[in-house]
PDB file of C-alpha atoms in Angstrom:
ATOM      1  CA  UNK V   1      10.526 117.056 -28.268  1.00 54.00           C
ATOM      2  CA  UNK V   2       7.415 118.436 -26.814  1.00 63.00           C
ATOM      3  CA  UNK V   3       6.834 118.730 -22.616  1.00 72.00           C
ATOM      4  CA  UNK V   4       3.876 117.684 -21.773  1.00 79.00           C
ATOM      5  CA  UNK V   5       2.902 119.294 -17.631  1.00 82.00           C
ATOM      6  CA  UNK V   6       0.870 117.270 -15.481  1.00 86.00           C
ATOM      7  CA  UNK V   7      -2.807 117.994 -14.769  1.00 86.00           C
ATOM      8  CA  UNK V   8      -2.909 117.567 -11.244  1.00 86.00           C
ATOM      9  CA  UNK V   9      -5.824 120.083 -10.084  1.00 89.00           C
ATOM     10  CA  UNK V  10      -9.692 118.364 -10.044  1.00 91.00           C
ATOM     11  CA  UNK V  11     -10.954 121.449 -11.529  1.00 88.00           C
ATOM     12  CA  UNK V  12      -8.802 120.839 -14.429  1.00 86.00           C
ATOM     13  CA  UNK V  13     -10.284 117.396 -14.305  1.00 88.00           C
ATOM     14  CA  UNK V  14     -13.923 118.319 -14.384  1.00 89.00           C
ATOM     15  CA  UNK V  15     -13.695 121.082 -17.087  1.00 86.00           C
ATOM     16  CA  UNK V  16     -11.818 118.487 -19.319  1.00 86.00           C
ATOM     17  CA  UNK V  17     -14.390 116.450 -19.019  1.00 88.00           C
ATOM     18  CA  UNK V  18     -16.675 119.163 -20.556  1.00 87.00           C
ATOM     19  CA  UNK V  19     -14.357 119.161 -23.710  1.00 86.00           C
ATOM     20  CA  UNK V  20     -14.263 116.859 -26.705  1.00 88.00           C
ATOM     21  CA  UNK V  21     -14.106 112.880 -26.635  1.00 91.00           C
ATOM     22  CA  UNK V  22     -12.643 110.476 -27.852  1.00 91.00           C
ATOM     23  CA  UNK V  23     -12.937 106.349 -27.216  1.00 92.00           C
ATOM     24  CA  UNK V  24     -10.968 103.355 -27.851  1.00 91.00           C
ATOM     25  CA  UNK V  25     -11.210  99.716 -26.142  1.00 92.00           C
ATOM     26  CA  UNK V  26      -8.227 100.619 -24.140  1.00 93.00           C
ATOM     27  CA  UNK V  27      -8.968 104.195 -22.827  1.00 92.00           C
ATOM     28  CA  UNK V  28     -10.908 107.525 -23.519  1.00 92.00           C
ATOM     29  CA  UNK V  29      -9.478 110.515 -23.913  1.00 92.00           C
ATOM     30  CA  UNK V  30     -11.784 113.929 -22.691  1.00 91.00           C
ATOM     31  CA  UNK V  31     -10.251 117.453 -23.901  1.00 90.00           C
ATOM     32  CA  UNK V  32     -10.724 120.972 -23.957  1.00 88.00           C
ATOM     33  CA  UNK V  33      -8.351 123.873 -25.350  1.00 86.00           C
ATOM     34  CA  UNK V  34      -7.663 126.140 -22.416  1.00 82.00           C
ATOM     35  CA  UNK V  35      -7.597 129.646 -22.844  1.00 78.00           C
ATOM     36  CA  UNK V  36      -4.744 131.622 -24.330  1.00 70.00           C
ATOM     37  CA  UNK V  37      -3.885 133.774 -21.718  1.00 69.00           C
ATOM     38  CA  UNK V  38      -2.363 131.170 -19.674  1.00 69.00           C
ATOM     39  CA  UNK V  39       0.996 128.697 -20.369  1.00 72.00           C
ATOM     40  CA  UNK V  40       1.443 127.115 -24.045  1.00 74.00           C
ATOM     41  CA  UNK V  41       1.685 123.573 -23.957  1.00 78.00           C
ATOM     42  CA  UNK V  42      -0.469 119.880 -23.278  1.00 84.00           C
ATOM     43  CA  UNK V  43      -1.209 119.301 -19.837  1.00 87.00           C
ATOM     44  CA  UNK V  44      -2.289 115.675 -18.767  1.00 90.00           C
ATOM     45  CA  UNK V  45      -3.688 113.776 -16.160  1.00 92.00           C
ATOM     46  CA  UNK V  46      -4.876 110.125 -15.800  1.00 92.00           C
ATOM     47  CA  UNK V  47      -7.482 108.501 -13.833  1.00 92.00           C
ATOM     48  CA  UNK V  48      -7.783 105.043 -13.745  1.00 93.00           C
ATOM     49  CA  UNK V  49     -10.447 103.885 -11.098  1.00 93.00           C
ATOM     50  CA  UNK V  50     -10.688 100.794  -8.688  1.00 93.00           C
ATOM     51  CA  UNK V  51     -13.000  99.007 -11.100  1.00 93.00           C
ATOM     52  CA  UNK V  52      -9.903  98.906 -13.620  1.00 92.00           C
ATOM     53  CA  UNK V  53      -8.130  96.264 -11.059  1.00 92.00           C
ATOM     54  CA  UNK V  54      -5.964  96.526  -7.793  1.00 94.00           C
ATOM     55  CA  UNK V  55      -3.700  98.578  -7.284  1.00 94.00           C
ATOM     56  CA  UNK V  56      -0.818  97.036  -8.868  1.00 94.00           C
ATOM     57  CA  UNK V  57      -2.848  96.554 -11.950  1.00 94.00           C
ATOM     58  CA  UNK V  58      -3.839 100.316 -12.045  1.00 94.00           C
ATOM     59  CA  UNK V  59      -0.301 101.252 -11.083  1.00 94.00           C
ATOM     60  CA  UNK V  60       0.751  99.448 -14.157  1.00 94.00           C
ATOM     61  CA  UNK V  61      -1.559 100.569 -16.357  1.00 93.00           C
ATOM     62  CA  UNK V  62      -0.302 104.560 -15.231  1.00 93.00           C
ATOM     63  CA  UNK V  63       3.229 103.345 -15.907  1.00 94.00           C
ATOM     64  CA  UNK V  64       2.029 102.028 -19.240  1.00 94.00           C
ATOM     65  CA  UNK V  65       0.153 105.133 -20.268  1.00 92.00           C
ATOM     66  CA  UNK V  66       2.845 107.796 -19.316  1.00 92.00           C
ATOM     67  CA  UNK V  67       5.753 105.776 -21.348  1.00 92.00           C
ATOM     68  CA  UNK V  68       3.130 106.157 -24.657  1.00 92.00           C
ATOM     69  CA  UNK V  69       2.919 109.805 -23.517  1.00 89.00           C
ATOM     70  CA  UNK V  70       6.457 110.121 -23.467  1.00 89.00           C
ATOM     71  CA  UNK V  71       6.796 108.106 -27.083  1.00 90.00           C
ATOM     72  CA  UNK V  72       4.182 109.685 -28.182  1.00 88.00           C
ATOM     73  CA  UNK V  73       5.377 113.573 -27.321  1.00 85.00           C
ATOM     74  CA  UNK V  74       8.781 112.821 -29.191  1.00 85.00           C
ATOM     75  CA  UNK V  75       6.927 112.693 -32.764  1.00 83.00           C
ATOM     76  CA  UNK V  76       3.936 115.695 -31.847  1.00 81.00           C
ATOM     77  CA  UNK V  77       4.215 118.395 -34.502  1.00 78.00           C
ATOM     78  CA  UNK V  78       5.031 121.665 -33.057  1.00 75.00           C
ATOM     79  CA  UNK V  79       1.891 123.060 -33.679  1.00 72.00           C
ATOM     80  CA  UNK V  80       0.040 120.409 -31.693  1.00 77.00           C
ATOM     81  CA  UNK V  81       2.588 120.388 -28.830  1.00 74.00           C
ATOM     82  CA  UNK V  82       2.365 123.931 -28.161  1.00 76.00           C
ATOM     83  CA  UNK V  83      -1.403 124.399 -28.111  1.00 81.00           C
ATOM     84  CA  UNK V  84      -2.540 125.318 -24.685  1.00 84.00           C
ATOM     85  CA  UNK V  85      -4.974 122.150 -24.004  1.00 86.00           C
ATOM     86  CA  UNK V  86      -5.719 119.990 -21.090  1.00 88.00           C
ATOM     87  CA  UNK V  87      -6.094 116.075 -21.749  1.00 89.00           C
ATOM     88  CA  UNK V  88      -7.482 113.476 -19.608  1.00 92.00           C
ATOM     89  CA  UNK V  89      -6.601 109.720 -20.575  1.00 92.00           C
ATOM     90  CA  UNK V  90      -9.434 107.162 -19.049  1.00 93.00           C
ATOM     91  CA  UNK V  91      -7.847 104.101 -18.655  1.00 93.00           C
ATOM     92  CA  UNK V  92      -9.653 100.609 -18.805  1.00 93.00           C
ATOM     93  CA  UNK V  93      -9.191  97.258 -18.311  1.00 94.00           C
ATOM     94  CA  UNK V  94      -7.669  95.911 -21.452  1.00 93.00           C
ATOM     95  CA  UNK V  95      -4.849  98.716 -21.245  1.00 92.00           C
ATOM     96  CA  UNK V  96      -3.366  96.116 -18.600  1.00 92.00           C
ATOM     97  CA  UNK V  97      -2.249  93.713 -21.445  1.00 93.00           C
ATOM     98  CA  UNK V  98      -2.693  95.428 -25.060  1.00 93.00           C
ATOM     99  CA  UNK V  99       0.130  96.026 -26.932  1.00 94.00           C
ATOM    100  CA  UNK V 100       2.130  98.721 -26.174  1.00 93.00           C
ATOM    101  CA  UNK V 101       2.355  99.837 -30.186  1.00 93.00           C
ATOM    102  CA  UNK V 102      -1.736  99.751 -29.327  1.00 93.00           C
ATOM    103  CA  UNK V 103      -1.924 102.389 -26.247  1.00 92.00           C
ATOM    104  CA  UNK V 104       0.630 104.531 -28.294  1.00 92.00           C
ATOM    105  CA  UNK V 105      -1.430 104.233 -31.511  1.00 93.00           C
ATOM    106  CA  UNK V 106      -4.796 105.043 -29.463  1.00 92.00           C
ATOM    107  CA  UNK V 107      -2.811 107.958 -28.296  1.00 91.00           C
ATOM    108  CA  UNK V 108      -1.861 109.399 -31.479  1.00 90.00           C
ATOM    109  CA  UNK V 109      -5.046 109.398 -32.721  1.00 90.00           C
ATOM    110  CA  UNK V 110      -6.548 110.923 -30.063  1.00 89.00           C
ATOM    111  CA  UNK V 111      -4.737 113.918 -29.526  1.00 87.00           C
ATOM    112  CA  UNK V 112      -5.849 115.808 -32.514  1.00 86.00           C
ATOM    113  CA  UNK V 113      -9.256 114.690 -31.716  1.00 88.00           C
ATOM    114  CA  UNK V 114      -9.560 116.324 -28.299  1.00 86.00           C
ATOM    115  CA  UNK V 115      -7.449 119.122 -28.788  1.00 85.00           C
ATOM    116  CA  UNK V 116      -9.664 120.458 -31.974  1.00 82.00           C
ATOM    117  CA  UNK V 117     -11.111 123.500 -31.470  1.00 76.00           C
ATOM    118  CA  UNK V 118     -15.192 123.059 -30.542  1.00 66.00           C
ATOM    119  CA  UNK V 119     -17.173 123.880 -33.268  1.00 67.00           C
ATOM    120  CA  UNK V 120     -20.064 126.637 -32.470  1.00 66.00           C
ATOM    121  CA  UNK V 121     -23.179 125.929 -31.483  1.00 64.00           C
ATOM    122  CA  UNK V 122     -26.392 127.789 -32.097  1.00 68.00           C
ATOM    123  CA  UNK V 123     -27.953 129.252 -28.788  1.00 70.00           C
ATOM    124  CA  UNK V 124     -30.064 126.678 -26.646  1.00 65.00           C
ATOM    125  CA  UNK V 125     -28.211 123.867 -27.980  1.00 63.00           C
ATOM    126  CA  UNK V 126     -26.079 122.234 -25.133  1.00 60.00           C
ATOM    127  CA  UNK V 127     -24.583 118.818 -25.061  1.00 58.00           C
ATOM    128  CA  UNK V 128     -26.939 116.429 -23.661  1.00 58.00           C
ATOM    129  CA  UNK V 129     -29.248 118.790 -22.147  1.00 54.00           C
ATOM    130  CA  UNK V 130     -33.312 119.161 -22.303  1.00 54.00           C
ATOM    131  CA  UNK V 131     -34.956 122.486 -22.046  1.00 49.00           C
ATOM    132  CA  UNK V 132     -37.031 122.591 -19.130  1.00 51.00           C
ATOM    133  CA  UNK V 133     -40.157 123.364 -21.299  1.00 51.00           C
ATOM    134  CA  UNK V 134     -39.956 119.541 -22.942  1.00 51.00           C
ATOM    135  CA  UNK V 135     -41.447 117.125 -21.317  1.00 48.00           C
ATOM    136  CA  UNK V 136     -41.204 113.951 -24.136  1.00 52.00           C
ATOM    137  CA  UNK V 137     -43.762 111.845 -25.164  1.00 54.00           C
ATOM    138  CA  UNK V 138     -44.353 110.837 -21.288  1.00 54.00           C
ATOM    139  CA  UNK V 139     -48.026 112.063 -19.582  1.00 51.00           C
ATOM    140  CA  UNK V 140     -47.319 114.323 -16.425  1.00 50.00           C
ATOM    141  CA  UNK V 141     -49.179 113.965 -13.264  1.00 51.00           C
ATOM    142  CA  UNK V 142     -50.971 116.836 -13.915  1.00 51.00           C
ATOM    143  CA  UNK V 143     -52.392 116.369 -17.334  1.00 51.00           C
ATOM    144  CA  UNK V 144     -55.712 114.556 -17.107  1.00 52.00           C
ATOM    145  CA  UNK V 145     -56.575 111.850 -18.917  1.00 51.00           C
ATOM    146  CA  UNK V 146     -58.907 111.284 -21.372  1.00 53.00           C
ATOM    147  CA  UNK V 147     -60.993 108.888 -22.375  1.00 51.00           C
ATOM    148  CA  UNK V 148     -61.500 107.462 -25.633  1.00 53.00           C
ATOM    149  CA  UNK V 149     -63.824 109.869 -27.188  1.00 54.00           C
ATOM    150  CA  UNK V 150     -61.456 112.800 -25.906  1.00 57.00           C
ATOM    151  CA  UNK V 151     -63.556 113.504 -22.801  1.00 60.00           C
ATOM    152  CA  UNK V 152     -62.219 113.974 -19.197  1.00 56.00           C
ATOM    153  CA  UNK V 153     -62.970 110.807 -17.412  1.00 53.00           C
ATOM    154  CA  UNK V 154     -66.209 111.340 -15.465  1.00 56.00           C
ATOM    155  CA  UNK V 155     -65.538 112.062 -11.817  1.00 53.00           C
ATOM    156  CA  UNK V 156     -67.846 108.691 -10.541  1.00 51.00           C
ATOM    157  CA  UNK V 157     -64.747 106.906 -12.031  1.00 50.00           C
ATOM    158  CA  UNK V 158     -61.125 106.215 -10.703  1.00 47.00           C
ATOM    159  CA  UNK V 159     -58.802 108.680 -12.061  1.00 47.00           C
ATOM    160  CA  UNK V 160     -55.637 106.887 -13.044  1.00 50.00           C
ATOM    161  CA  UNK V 161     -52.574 108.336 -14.259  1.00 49.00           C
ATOM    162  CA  UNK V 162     -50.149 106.407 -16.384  1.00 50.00           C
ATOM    163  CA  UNK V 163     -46.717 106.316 -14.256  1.00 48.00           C
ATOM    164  CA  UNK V 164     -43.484 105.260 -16.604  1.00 50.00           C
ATOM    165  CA  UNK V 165     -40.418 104.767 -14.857  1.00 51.00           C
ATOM    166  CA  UNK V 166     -37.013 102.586 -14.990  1.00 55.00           C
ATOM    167  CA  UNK V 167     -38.124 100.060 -18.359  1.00 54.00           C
ATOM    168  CA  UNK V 168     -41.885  99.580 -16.966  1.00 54.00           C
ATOM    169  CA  UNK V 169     -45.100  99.621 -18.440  1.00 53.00           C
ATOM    170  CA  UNK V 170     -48.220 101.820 -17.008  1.00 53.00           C
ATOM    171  CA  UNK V 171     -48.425 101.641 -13.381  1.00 54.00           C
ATOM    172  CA  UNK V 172     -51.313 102.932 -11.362  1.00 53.00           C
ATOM    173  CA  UNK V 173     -50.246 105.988  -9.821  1.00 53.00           C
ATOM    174  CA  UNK V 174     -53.954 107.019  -8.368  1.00 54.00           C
ATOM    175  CA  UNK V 175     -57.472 106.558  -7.456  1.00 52.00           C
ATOM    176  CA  UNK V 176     -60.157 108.688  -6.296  1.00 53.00           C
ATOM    177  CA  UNK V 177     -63.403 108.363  -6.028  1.00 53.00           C
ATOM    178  CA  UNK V 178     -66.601 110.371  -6.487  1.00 54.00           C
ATOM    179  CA  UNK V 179     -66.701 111.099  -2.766  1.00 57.00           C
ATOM    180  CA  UNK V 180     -62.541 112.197  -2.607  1.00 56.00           C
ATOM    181  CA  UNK V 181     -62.336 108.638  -0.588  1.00 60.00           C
ATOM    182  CA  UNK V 182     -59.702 106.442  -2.451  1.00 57.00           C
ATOM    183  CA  UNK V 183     -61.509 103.381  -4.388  1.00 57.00           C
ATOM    184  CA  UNK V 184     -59.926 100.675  -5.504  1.00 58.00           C
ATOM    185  CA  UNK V 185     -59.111 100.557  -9.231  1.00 55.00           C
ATOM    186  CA  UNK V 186     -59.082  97.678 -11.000  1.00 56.00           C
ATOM    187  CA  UNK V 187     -55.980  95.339 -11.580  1.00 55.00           C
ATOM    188  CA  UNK V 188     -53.915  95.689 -13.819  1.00 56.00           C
ATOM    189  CA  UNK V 189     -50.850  93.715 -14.847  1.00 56.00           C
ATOM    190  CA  UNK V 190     -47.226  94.865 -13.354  1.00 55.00           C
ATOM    191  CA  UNK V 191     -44.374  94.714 -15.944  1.00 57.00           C
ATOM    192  CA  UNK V 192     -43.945  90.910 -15.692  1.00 56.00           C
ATOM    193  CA  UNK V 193     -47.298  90.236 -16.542  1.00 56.00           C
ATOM    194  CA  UNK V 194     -48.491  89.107 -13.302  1.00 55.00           C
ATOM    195  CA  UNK V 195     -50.843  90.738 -11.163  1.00 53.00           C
ATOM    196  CA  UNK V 196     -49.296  92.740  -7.713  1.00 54.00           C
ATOM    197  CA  UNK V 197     -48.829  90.903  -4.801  1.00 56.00           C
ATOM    198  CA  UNK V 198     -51.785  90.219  -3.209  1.00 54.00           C
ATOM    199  CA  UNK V 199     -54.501  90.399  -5.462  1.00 50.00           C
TER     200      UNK V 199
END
């Protein structure tokens, strides 16, 4: 039977979360393989938040999870118990009342998942991250727009930017005119297809 030490430290808890994932309805699982200097052997920690339930319903659901641990740690092969990995368990809601054959069976098959070694990457490819050189398809402030013909607007007109933010459509984000005084550009419809308040 494999021991599986408690992961107790947040550290431990943030750099898990940098590891490998894995979901199911009841729970996610976050993983990384530690390195090999330190003690062989799963560590795990839970967190189960206040949007889970109260407390007794989170207290359960701990109870819950650490009795699949424990059934689940009994049938680990030796190979898998004695890798030097750190394992956070997510619980969620439905882990209050799902089977408990489920939460161990979720288990199971998570394990190998998170505890797989990370496969290697090719420089300047992190998880999730943008370069700082990309900008998207998005217009900047600073770009100027163009007009149709692929001319800078002329500087009698308003200069308007196109804004995109939060699920919106073009907002006006300025106006100047000729003079550096700010004119009034025309209306334009906000994202509901009204005009702004006001007008």
């Amino acid at each position: 039977m494999a021991t599986i030490e408690r992961l107790k430290k947040r550290p431990d808890f943030l750099a898990a979360a940098e590891g490998r994932r894995f979901h199911t309805e009841r729970m996610s699982a976050q993983g990384r393989l530690r390195t090999s200097d330190g003690p062989p052997g799963l560590r795990l920690g839970f967190t189960i938040t206040k949007r889970v339930g109260h407390a007794t319903e989170r207290n359960r659901i701990r109870r819950r999870l650490r009795a699949a641990v424990t059934l689940v740690a009994a049938d680990l092969p030796g190979d898998l118990a004695t890798l030097p990995a750190d394992i956070v368990l997510i619980a969620r809601r439905p882990a209050l009342n799902a089977p408990f054959e489920a939460l161990a069976e979720d288990l199971r098959r998570a394990l190998p998942v998170v505890t797989r070694p990370a496969a290697p990457r090719p420089p300047g490819q992190g998880r999730g991250k943008r370069s700082a050189n990309t900008s998207g398809d998005r217009p900047t402030d600073t770009t100027p727009l163009l007009s149709e013909a692929g001319q800078p607007a002329p500087s009698g007109q308003a200069d308007i930017g196109a804004s995109y933010g939060r699920g919106r459509g073009p907002q006006i984000t300025g106006a100047r005119g000729s003079d550096g005084t700010g004119a009034r550009p025309d209306v334009t419809p906000n994202a509901c297809g009204g005009v702004p308040d006001g007008q």
